[in-house]
Coordinates of C-alpha atoms and ligand atoms in Angstrom, one line a residue:
X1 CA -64.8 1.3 8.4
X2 CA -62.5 1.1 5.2
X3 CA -59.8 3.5 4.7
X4 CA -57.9 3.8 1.8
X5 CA -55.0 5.3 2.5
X6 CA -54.1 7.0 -1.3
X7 CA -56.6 9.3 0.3
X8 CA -54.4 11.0 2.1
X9 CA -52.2 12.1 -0.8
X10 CA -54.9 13.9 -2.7
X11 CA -55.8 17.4 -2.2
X12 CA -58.5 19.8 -0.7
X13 CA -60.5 20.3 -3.6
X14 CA -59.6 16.7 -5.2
X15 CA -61.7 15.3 -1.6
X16 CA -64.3 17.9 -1.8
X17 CA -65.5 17.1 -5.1
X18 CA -65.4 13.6 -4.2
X19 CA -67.1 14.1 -0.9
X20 CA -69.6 15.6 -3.3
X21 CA -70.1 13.7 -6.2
X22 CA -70.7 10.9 -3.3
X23 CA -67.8 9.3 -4.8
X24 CA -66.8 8.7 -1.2
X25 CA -67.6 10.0 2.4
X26 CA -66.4 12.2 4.5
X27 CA -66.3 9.7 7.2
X28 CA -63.8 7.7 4.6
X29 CA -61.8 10.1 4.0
X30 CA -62.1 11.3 7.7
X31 CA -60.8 7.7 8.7
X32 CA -57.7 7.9 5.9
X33 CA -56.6 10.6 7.9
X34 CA -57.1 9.0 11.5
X35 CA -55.3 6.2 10.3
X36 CA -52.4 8.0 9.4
X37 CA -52.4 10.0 12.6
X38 CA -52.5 6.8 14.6
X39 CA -49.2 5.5 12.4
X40 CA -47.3 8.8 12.1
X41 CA -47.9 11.1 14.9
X42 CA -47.2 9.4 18.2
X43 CA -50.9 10.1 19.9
X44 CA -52.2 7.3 21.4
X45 CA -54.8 6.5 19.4
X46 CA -57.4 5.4 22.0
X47 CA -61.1 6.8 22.6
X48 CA -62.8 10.2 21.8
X49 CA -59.5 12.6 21.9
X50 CA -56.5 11.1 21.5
X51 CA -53.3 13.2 23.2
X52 CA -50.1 13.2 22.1
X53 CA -47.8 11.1 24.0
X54 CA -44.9 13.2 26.6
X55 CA -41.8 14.6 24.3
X56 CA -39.7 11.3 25.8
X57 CA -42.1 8.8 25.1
X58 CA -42.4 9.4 21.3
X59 CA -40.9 7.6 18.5
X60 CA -37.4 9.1 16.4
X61 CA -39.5 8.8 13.0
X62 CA -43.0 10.6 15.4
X63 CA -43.9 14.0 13.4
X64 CA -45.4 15.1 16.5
X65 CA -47.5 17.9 14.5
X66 CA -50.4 17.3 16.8
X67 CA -51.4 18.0 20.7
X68 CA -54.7 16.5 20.7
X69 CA -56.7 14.7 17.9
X70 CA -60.7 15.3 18.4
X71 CA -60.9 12.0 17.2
X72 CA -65.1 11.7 18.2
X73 CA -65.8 14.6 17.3
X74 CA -64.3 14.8 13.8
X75 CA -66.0 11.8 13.5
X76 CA -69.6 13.6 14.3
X77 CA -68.5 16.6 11.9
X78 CA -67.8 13.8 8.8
X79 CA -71.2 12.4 9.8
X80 CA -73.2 15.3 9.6
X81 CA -71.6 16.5 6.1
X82 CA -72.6 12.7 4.4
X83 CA -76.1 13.1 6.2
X84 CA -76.6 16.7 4.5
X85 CA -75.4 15.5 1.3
X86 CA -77.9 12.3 1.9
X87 CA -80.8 14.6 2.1
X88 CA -79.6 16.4 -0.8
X89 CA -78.2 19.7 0.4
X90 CA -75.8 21.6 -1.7
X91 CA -72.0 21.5 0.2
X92 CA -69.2 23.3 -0.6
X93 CA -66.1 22.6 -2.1
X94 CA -64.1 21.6 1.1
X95 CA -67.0 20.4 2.6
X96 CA -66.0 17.0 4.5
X97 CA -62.0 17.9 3.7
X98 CA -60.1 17.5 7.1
X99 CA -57.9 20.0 8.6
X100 CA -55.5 20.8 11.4
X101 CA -55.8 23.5 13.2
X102 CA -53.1 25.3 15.6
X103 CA -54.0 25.7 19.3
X104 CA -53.5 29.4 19.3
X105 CA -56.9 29.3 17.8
X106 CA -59.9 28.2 20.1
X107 CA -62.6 25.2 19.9
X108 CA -65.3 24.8 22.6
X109 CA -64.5 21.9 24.7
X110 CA -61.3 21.4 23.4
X111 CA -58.2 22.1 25.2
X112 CA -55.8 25.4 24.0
X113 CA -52.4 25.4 25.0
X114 CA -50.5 27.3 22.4
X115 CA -47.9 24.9 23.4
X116 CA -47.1 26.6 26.6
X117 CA -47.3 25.0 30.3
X118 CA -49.1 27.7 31.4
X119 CA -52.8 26.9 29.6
X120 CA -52.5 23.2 30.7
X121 CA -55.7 21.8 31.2
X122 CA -57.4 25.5 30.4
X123 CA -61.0 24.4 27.9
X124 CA -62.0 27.7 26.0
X125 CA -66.1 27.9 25.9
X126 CA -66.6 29.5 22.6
X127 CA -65.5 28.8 19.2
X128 CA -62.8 31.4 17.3
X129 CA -64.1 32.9 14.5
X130 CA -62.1 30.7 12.4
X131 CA -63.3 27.9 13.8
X132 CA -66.9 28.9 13.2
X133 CA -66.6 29.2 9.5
X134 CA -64.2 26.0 8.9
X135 CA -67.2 24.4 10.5
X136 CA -69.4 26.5 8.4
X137 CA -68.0 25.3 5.4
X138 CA -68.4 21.5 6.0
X139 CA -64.3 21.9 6.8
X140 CA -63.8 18.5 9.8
X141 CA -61.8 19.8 12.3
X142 CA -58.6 16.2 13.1
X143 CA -57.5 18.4 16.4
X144 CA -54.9 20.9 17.5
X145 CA -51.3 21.3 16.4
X146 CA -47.7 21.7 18.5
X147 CA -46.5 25.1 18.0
X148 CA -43.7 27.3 19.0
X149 CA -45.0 28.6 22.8
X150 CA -47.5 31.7 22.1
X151 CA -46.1 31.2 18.9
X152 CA -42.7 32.9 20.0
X153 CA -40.5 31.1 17.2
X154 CA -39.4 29.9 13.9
X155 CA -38.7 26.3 14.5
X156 CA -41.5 24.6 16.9
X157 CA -38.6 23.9 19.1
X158 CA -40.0 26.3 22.0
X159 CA -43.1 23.9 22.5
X160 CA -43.5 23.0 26.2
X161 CA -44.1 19.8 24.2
X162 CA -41.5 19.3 22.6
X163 CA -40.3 19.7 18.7
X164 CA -42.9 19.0 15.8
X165 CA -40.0 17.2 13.4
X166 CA -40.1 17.6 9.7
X167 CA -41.7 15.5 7.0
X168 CA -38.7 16.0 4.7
X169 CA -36.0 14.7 7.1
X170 CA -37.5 13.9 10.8
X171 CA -34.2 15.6 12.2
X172 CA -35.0 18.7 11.1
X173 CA -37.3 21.3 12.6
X174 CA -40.6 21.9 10.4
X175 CA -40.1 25.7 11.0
X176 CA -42.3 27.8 13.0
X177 CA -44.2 29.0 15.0
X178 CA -47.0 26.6 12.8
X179 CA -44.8 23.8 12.6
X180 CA -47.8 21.2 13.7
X181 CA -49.8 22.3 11.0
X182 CA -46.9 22.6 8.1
X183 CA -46.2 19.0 9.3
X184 CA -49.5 17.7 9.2
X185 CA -50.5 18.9 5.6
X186 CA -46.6 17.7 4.3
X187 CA -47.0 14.6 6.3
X188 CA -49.9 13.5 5.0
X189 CA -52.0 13.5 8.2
X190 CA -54.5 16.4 6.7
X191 CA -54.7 18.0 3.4
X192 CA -55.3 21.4 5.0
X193 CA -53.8 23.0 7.6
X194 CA -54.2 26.8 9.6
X195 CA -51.7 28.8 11.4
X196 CA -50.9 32.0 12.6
X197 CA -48.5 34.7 11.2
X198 CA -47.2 37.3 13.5
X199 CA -43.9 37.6 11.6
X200 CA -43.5 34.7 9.1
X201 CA -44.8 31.9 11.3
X202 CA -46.9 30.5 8.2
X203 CA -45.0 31.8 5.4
X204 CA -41.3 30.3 6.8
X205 CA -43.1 26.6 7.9
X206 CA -44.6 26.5 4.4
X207 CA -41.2 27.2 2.8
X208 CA -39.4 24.5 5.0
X209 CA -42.1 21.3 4.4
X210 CA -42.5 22.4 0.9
X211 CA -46.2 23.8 1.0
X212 CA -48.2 26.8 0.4
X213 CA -48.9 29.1 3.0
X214 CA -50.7 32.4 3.3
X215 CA -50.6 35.2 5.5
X216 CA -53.7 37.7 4.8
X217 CA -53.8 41.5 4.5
X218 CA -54.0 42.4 7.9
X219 CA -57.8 42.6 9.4
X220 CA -59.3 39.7 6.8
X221 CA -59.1 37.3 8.7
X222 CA -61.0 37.4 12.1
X223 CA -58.6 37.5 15.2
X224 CA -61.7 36.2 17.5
X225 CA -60.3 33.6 19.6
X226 CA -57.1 33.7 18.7
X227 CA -54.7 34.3 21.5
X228 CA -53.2 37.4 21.1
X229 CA -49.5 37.4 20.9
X230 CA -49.3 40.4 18.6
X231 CA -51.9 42.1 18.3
X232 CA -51.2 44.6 15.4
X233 CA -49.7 41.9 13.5
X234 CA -51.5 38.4 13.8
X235 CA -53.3 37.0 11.5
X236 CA -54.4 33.7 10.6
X237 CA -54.2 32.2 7.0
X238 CA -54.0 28.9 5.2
X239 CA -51.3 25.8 4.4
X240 CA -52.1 23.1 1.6
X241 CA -49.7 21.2 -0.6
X242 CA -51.3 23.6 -3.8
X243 CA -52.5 27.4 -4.6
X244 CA -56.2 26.3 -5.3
X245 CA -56.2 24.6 -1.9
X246 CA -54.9 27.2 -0.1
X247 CA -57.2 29.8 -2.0
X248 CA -60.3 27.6 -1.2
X249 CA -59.2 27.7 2.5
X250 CA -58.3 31.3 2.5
X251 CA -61.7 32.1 1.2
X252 CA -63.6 30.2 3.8
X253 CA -61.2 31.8 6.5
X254 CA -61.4 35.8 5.2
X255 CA -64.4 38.5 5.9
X256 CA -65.7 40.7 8.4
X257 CA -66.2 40.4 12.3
X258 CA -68.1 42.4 14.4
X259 CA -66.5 40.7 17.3
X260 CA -62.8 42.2 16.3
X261 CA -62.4 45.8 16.2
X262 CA -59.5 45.3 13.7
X263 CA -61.7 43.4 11.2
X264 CA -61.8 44.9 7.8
X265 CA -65.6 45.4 7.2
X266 CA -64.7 45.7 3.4
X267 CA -66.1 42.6 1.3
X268 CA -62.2 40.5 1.2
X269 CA -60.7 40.0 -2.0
X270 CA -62.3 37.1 -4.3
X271 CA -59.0 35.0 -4.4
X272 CA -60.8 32.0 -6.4
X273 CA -61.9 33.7 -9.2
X274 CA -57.6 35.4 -9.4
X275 CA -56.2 32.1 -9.9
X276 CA -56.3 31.6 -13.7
X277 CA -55.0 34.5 -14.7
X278 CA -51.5 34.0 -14.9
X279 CA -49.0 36.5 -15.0
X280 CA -49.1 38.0 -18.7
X281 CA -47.5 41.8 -18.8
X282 CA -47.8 41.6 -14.9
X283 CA -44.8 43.4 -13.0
X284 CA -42.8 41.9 -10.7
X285 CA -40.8 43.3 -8.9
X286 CA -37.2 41.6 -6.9
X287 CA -37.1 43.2 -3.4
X288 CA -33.0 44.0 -3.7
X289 CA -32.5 44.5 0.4
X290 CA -34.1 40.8 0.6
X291 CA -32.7 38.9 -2.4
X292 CA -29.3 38.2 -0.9
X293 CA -29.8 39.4 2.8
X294 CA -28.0 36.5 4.2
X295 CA -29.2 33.7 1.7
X296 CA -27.4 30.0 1.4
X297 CA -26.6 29.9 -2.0
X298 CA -28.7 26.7 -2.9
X299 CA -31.9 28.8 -2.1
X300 CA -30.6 32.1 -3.7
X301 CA -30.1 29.5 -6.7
X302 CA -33.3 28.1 -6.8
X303 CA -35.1 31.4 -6.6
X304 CA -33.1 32.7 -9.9
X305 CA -34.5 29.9 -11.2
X306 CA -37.5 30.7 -10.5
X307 CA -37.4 34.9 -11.2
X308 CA -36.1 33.5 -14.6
X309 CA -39.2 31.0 -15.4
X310 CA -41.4 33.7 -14.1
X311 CA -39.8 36.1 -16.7
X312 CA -40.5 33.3 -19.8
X313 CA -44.0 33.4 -18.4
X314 CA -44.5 36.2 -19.5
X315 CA -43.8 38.6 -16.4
X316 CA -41.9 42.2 -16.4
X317 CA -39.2 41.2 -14.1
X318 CA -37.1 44.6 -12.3
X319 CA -35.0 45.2 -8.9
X320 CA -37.0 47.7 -6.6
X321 CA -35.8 48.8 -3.2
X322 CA -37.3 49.0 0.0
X323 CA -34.8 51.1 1.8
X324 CA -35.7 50.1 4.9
X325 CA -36.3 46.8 5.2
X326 CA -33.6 46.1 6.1
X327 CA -34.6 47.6 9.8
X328 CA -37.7 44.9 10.0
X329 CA -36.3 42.5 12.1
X330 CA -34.9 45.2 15.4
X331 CA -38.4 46.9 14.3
X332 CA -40.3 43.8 14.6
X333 CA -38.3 42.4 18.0
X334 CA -39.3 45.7 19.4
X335 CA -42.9 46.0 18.7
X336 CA -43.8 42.1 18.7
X337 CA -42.4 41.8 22.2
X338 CA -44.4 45.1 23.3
X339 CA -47.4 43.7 22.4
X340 CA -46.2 40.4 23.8
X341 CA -45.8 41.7 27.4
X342 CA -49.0 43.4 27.5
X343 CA -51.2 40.8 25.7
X344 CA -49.7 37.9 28.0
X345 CA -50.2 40.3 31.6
X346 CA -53.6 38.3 31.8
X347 CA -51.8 34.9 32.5
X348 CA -51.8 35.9 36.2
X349 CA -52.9 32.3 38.1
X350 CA -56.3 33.7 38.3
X351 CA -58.0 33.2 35.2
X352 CA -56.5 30.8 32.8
X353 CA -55.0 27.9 32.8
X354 CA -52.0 26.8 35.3
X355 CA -51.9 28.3 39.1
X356 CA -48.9 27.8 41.5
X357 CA -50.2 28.7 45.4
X358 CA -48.3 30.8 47.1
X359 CA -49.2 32.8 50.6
X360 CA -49.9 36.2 48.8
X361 CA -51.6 37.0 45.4
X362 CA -48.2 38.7 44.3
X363 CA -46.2 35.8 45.1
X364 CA -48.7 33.3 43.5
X365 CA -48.6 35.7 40.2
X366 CA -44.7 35.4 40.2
X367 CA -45.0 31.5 41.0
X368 CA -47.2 30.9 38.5
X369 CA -45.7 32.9 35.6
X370 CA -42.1 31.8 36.8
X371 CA -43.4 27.9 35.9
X372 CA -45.5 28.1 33.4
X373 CA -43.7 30.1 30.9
X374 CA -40.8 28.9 28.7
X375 CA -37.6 30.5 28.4
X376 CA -38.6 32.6 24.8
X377 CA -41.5 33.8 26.3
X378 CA -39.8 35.3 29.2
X379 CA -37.1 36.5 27.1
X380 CA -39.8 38.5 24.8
X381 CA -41.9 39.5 28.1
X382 CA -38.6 41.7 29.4
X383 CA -37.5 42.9 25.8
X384 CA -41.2 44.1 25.8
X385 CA -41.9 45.3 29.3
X386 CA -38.2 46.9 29.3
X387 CA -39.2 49.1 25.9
X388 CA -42.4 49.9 26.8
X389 CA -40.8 51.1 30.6
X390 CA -40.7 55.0 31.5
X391 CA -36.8 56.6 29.8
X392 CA -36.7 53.8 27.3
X393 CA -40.2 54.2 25.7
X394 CA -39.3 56.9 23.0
X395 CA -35.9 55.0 22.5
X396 CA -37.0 51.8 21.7
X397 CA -41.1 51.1 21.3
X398 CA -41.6 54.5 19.6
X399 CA -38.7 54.4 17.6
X400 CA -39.2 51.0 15.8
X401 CA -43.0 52.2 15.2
X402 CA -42.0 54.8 13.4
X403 CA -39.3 52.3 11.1
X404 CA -42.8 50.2 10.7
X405 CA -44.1 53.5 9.2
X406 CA -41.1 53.6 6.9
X407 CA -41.1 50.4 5.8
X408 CA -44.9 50.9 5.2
X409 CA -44.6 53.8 3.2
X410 CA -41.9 51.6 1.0
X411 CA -43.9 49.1 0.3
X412 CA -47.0 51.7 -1.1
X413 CA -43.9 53.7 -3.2
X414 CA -43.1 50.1 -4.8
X415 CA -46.3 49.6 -5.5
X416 CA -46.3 52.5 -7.6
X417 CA -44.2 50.6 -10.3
X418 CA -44.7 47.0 -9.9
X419 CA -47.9 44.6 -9.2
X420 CA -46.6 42.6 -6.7
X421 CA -42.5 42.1 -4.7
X422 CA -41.0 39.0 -4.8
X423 CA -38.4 37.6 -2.6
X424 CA -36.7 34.0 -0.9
X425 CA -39.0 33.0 2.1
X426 CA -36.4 32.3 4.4
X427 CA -32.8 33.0 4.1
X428 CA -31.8 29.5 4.4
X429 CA -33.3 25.2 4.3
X430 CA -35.1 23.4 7.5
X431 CA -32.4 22.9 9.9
X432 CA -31.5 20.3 12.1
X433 CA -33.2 20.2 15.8
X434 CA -30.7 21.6 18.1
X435 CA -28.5 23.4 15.7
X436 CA -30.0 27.1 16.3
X437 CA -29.2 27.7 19.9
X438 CA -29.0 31.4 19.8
X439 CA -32.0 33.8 20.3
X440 CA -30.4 36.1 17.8
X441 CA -29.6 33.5 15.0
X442 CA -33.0 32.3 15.1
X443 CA -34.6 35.4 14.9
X444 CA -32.6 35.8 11.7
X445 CA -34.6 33.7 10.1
X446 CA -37.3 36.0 9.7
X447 CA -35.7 38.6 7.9
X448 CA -37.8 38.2 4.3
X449 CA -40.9 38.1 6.2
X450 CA -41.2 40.6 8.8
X451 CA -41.2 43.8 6.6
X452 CA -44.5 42.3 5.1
X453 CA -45.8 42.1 8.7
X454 CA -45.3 45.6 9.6
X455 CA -46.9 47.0 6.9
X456 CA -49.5 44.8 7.2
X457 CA -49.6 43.4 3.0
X458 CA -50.3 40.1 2.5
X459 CA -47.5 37.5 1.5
X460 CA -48.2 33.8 -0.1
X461 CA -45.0 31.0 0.4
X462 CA -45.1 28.8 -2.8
X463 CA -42.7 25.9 -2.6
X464 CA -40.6 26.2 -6.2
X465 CA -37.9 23.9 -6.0
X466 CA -34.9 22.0 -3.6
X467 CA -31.4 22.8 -2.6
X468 CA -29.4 20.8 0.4
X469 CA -28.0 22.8 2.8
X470 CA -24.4 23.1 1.7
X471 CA -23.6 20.3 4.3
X472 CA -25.2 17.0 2.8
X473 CA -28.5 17.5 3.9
X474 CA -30.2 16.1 0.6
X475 CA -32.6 17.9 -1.0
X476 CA -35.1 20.2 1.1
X477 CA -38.0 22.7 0.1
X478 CA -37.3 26.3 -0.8
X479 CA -40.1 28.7 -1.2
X480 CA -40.8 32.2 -2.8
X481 CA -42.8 35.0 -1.0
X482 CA -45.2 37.2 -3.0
X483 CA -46.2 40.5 -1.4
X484 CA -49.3 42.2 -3.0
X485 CA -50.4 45.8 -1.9
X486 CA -53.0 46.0 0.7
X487 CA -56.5 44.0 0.5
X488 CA -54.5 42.7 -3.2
X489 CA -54.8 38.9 -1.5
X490 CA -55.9 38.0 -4.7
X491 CA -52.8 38.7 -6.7
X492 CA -50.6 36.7 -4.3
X493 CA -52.6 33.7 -5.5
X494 CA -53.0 34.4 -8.8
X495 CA -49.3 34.9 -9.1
X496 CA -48.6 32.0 -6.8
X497 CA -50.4 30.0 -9.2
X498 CA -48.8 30.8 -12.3
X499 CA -45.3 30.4 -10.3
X500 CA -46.5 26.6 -9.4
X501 CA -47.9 26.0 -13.0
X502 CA -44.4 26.9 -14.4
X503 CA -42.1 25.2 -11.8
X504 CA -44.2 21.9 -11.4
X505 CA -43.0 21.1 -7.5
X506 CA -44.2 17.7 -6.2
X507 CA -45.3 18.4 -2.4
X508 CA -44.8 14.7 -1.7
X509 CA -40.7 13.8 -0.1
X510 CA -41.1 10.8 -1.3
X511 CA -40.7 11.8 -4.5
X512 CA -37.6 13.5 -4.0
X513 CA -36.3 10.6 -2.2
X514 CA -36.5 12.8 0.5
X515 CA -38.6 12.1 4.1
X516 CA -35.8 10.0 5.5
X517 CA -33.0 11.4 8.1
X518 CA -29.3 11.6 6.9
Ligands
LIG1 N1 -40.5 33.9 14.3 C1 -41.2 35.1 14.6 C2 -41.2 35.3 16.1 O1 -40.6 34.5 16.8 C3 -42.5 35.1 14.1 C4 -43.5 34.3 14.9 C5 -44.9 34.4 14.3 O2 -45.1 34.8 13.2 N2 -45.8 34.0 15.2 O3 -41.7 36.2 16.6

């Protein structure tokens, strides 16, 4: 089977057409892709699903952005989409597009880990709902990416797999929790990518590898067959090197589900049809508690730069305040973890995944749970069972749910004078693997994306430029996060699209020199 491996550089909508026009098949561009995987990834590369190899066996220049590659099965998807367009059937426009999908989100009959011990070997028997309409839309499926364990992190590091390392500099961390996926669409091993968002864990990977990522308004996207981790804050959205890409994605992803009670049964925003519009007279507004809030100076920089070009655009540019966002992140470690220690009770030895024997059932519950989950998760399981227990419940749970209603209630008062808020991603560049040891530093991270979360808005990353880290790093990705009011999806593209238009970032390292360790 040829593969041509400029493939891999183009984007979604680029292959789709192609795919269509019959310009090439979806097995083609399928194979591009495998071929990549097989040189990049460190999987062995050998019969119907390919695994990655153990953390110590891998290669120093290994991305390591997937767990298993579906590699048969992929192949059966790329079949049927050139048979349908054979018999003449209509296909959509990422119809034979490959894509990587994190294993927080389920596949029948193949293994979900969400890169934790503790769902070793478990094989889920029903498709999420997200997998349903990728596969709806002609979307092949490559396999299932590393991520940070129940997607507790910002760096991939917390795997039980080991670190996902960036495309930009393979000694840095990708970001997380969706590292795989952020590496996999940066890397070149898939031009589309999905991950979760609890609290920036698409948003901050897209602004580390240079991509664009998207985290819905809360409920359009279907949480069926995700695993929970938060339940009153995850969502799953979209990464692709540009806005149309991620748009295309986001629209196959978004609409309602009877099977999730939190579904919004409301038609979702028609994010396709937002993306010419440009910014003209639109108002933007700088969120002042999150412009500085810790930022390296080579990102705060950049974003000036890009606030400015936005401005020449055409764009009413003005400082609002959310007074309270600067509460997110204790707000956020309070309620995530709640819902953290509840959601992950039912890893008991019993019904998913790993069990450890032990002569009574309370003692096999302890054994299992002791070995199968990672120190983050245990760490988040105590912050959450401790403010959720009896004399601490009004203290801490109920407290930081009513600093989620604050910060709520900011964002709908800013809304009353500007379009859409503005602010750095992430406070600083990818950092080195290793270099954040504390809990609390890392958490940091998160600062410009977790007021977002609470309230539920959606937020679009767009990569706009590169700084170094102060300390020779060379140059690495900085993005800007757009917050739009709720259901308003479609301005984060539209104005994520005019930001790309007028700041021209190439999503390939290479042509920053970049992709190489220093
Ligand atoms: N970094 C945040 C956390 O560790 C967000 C994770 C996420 O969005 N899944 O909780």
């Amino acid at each position: 089977m040829s593969a041509d491996p400029a493939l891999t550089r183009l984007g979604a909508a680029a292959l789709g057409a192609a795919v269509g026009a019959g310009e090439v098949t979806a097995r083609e561009v399928l194979e591009a892709h495998l071929d990549a995987i097989a040189a990049r990834d460190g999987v062995v590369a050998d019969g119907d699903v390919w695994h990655a190899r153990d953390a110590a066996d891998l290669g120093p220049d290994d991305l390591h952005a997937f767990l298993v590659v579906t590699a048969a099965r992929a192949r059966d998807a790329a079949d049927a989409v050139d048979r349908r367009r054979a018999a003449g059937e209509a296909l959509g426009p990422l119809a034979g597009v490959p894509l990587a999908l994190k294993d927080v989100l389920t596949m029948r009959g193949a293994p979900t880990t969400c890169g934790s011990r503790m769902l070793e070997g478990w094989v889920p028997p029903y498709d999420a709902t997200v997998t349903e309409r990728l596969a709806a839309a002609g979307i092949v499926v490559l396999g299932k990416t590393n991520m940070d364990e129940f997607a507790m992190g910002s760096s991939t590091e917390n795997s039980a797999y080991g670190p996902t390392r960036n495309p930009w500099d393979p000694d840095r961390v990708p970001g997380g929790s969706s590292g795989g996926s952020a590496a996999a669409v940066a890397g070149g091993l898939a031009p589309l990518g999905v991950g979760t968002d609890t609290g920036g864990s698409i948003r901050q990977p897209a602004a580390f590898t240079g991509l664009v990522g998207g985290k819905p308004t809360y409920g359009a996207v279907s949480r069926y067959g995700l695993v929970a981790f938060a339940s009153s804050l995850d969502q799953a959205g979209p990464f692709a090197r540009d806005v149309t890409d991620a748009a295309l994605l986001h629209a196959v992803m978004a609409g309602p589900d009877p099977r999730d009670a939190t579904s919004d049964p409301t038609d979702p925003a028609d994010v396709v049809a937002a993306l010419g519009r440009g910014v003209e007279g639109l108002r933007v507004g700088v969120v002042e508690e999150l412009e500085e809030a810790g930022c390296e100076p080579g990102v705060r920089a950049v974003f000036l730069a890009a606030v400015a070009a936005l401005e020449a655009a055409g764009a009413t540019v003005e400082r609002v305040s959310l007074p309270h966002a600067g509460y997110g992140l204790p707000a956020y470690y309070l309620v995530a973890p709640a819902e953290a220690s509840s959601n992950l009770a039912r890893f008991d030895g019993v019904r998913y995944g790993r069990r450890v024997d032990a002569a009574t059932a309370e003692a096999m519950n302890a054994a299992t749970r002791g070995e199968g989950f990672g120190p983050e998760v245990r760490r988040r399981i105590m912050i959450g069972t401790h403010a959720l227990s009896s004399g601490y419940v009004d203290a801490y749970y109920l407290q930081a749910a009513r600093v989620r209603t604050l910060i709520a209630r900011d964002f709908a008062t800013a809304f009353d004078r500007v379009d859409v808020l503005i602010s750095p991603t992430a406070p600083g560049v990818a950092f080195r693997i290793g270099a954040v040891a504390d809990p609390l530093a890392m958490y940091r991270n998160d600062v410009a994306t977790v007021p977002a979360s609470l309230a539920g808005v959606p937020a679009v990353s767009v990569p706009i430029g590169t700084a170094d880290d102060g300390a020779g790093s060379g140059p690495l990705p900085v993005g800007l996060q757009i917050m739009a009011p709720l259901r308003a999806d479609d301005r984060c593209y539209r104005v994520a699209r005019a930001v790309e238009a007028v700041v021209g970032f190439d999503p390939d390292p290479a042509a920053h020199g970049a992709g190489v360790r220093r």
